[in-house]
Amino acid sequence: MPVLPKKPFMKQSVASGLTLLICLFFVAEGVWGIFRPVVFGILTTNRLHAIVHIVLGLAGLLAWLKDAVKGYFGFLGSLLIVVSVLWFIPGTRNTPIDVLNVNGAVAIVNFVIGLICVAIAATDNTRRRFGTPMPFPRK
């Protein structure tokens, strides 16, 4: 009987489910943002912001297919936290506003999703990266 490696702290199904949920949110927000300056009633956006969200959503789907969600969550969480922190600092607030049309609601949502993503990346103890063999099958 083969010996399987130790399973990660967070169950793969939870990380997979969150990956799909976050990716679908980003793709939906991105597609909607291409046509409207406000999505979900309170989140402001522009075309660049919408395209970035579509790319992040599709990258997450690729990471999910490749079982590399840890790296995706680490990158995504860091990016979202940086954008939101830039908005919260008065001296740098104009940068995310001018480039991505970020308002307070977007900054808060980015910060919360960013913290969730970084927490998942930090607690998932697998070392899975793109191109490496899968240590155990996804369930």
CSV table of C-alpha atoms in Angstrom, one decimal:
chain,number,residue,atom,x,y,z
A,1,MET,CA,0.0,0.0,0.0
A,2,PRO,CA,1.5,3.4,-1.0
A,3,VAL,CA,2.2,5.9,1.7
A,4,LEU,CA,0.4,9.2,1.0
A,5,PRO,CA,2.0,12.5,2.1
A,6,LYS,CA,0.5,14.4,5.0
A,7,LYS,CA,-2.6,16.3,4.0
A,8,PRO,CA,-2.6,20.1,4.1
A,9,PHE,CA,-4.0,21.9,7.1
A,10,MET,CA,-6.9,23.3,5.1
A,11,LYS,CA,-8.9,20.7,3.2
A,12,GLN,CA,-8.5,20.9,-0.5
A,13,SER,CA,-12.2,21.0,-1.1
A,14,VAL,CA,-12.5,24.3,1.0
A,15,ALA,CA,-9.6,25.9,-0.8
A,16,SER,CA,-11.0,24.7,-4.2
A,17,GLY,CA,-14.5,26.0,-3.4
A,18,LEU,CA,-13.2,29.4,-2.3
A,19,THR,CA,-11.0,29.6,-5.4
A,20,LEU,CA,-14.0,29.0,-7.7
A,21,LEU,CA,-16.2,31.4,-5.7
A,22,ILE,CA,-13.6,34.2,-5.8
A,23,CYS,CA,-12.8,33.6,-9.5
A,24,LEU,CA,-16.4,33.7,-10.5
A,25,PHE,CA,-16.8,36.9,-8.5
A,26,PHE,CA,-13.9,38.5,-10.3
A,27,VAL,CA,-15.0,37.4,-13.8
A,28,ALA,CA,-18.5,38.5,-13.2
A,29,GLU,CA,-17.4,41.9,-11.8
A,30,GLY,CA,-14.9,42.3,-14.7
A,31,VAL,CA,-17.4,41.5,-17.4
A,32,TRP,CA,-20.0,43.8,-15.8
A,33,GLY,CA,-17.4,46.5,-15.3
A,34,ILE,CA,-16.6,46.6,-19.0
A,35,PHE,CA,-20.1,47.9,-19.6
A,36,ARG,CA,-21.0,49.9,-16.4
A,37,PRO,CA,-18.9,52.2,-14.1
A,38,VAL,CA,-20.6,50.8,-11.0
A,39,VAL,CA,-21.0,47.0,-10.3
A,40,PHE,CA,-23.1,45.3,-7.6
A,41,GLY,CA,-24.6,48.8,-6.8
A,42,ILE,CA,-21.6,50.2,-4.9
A,43,LEU,CA,-18.3,49.0,-6.4
A,44,THR,CA,-16.8,51.6,-8.8
A,45,THR,CA,-14.7,50.4,-11.7
A,46,ASN,CA,-13.3,51.3,-15.1
A,47,ARG,CA,-12.2,49.3,-18.1
A,48,LEU,CA,-8.7,48.7,-16.9
A,49,HIS,CA,-10.0,47.6,-13.5
A,50,ALA,CA,-12.5,45.3,-15.2
A,51,ILE,CA,-9.9,43.7,-17.5
A,52,VAL,CA,-7.6,43.2,-14.5
A,53,HIS,CA,-10.4,41.4,-12.7
A,54,ILE,CA,-11.2,39.2,-15.7
A,55,VAL,CA,-7.5,38.2,-16.0
A,56,LEU,CA,-7.3,37.5,-12.2
A,57,GLY,CA,-10.4,35.4,-12.4
A,58,LEU,CA,-9.2,33.4,-15.3
A,59,ALA,CA,-5.8,33.0,-13.7
A,60,GLY,CA,-7.5,31.6,-10.6
A,61,LEU,CA,-9.4,29.1,-12.7
A,62,LEU,CA,-6.1,28.0,-14.3
A,63,ALA,CA,-4.6,27.7,-10.8
A,64,TRP,CA,-7.6,25.6,-9.7
A,65,LEU,CA,-7.2,23.3,-12.7
A,66,LYS,CA,-3.5,22.9,-12.1
A,67,ASP,CA,-4.0,22.4,-8.3
A,68,ALA,CA,-1.8,25.5,-7.6
A,69,VAL,CA,-4.2,27.5,-5.5
A,70,LYS,CA,-1.7,28.3,-2.8
A,71,GLY,CA,0.5,30.4,-5.1
A,72,TYR,CA,-2.6,32.1,-6.6
A,73,PHE,CA,-4.0,33.0,-3.2
A,74,GLY,CA,-0.7,34.4,-2.0
A,75,PHE,CA,-0.3,36.6,-5.1
A,76,LEU,CA,-4.0,37.7,-5.2
A,77,GLY,CA,-4.1,38.4,-1.5
A,78,SER,CA,-0.9,40.5,-1.6
A,79,LEU,CA,-2.1,42.4,-4.6
A,80,LEU,CA,-5.5,43.2,-3.2
A,81,ILE,CA,-4.1,44.3,0.2
A,82,VAL,CA,-1.6,46.6,-1.5
A,83,VAL,CA,-4.3,48.3,-3.6
A,84,SER,CA,-6.6,48.7,-0.6
A,85,VAL,CA,-3.8,50.0,1.7
A,86,LEU,CA,-2.8,52.5,-1.0
A,87,TRP,CA,-6.4,53.8,-1.0
A,88,PHE,CA,-6.5,54.1,2.9
A,89,ILE,CA,-3.3,56.2,3.1
A,90,PRO,CA,-4.3,59.8,2.4
A,91,GLY,CA,-1.0,60.6,0.5
A,92,THR,CA,-1.4,57.7,-1.9
A,93,ARG,CA,-5.2,57.6,-2.2
A,94,ASN,CA,-5.3,59.3,-5.6
A,95,THR,CA,-3.2,56.5,-7.3
A,96,PRO,CA,-5.8,53.7,-7.1
A,97,ILE,CA,-8.6,56.2,-7.7
A,98,ASP,CA,-6.9,57.6,-10.9
A,99,VAL,CA,-5.7,54.3,-12.3
A,100,LEU,CA,-8.5,51.8,-11.3
A,101,ASN,CA,-11.4,54.1,-10.1
A,102,VAL,CA,-11.3,52.5,-6.6
A,103,ASN,CA,-13.8,53.9,-4.1
A,104,GLY,CA,-14.1,53.1,-0.3
A,105,ALA,CA,-16.3,50.1,-0.9
A,106,VAL,CA,-13.8,48.6,-3.3
A,107,ALA,CA,-11.0,49.2,-0.9
A,108,ILE,CA,-12.8,47.4,1.9
A,109,VAL,CA,-13.8,44.5,-0.3
A,110,ASN,CA,-10.3,44.2,-1.6
A,111,PHE,CA,-8.9,44.3,1.9
A,112,VAL,CA,-11.3,41.6,3.2
A,113,ILE,CA,-10.8,39.3,0.2
A,114,GLY,CA,-7.0,39.9,0.4
A,115,LEU,CA,-6.9,38.9,4.0
A,116,ILE,CA,-8.9,35.7,3.3
A,117,CYS,CA,-6.6,34.8,0.4
A,118,VAL,CA,-3.4,35.4,2.4
A,119,ALA,CA,-4.8,33.4,5.3
A,120,ILE,CA,-5.5,30.5,3.0
A,121,ALA,CA,-2.1,30.7,1.4
A,122,ALA,CA,-0.4,30.8,4.8
A,123,THR,CA,-2.4,27.9,6.3
A,124,ASP,CA,-2.2,25.6,3.3
A,125,ASN,CA,1.0,23.6,4.0
A,126,THR,CA,1.3,22.0,0.6
A,127,ARG,CA,4.3,23.0,-1.6
A,128,ARG,CA,2.4,22.6,-4.8
A,129,ARG,CA,3.5,25.0,-7.6
A,130,PHE,CA,2.8,25.1,-11.4
A,131,GLY,CA,4.4,22.2,-13.2
A,132,THR,CA,5.1,20.0,-10.2
A,133,PRO,CA,3.4,16.6,-9.8
A,134,MET,CA,0.3,16.5,-7.7
A,135,PRO,CA,1.1,15.0,-4.2
A,136,PHE,CA,-2.3,13.5,-3.8
A,137,PRO,CA,-5.5,13.5,-6.0
A,138,ARG,CA,-8.0,16.3,-5.7
A,139,LYS,CA,-11.3,15.1,-4.2
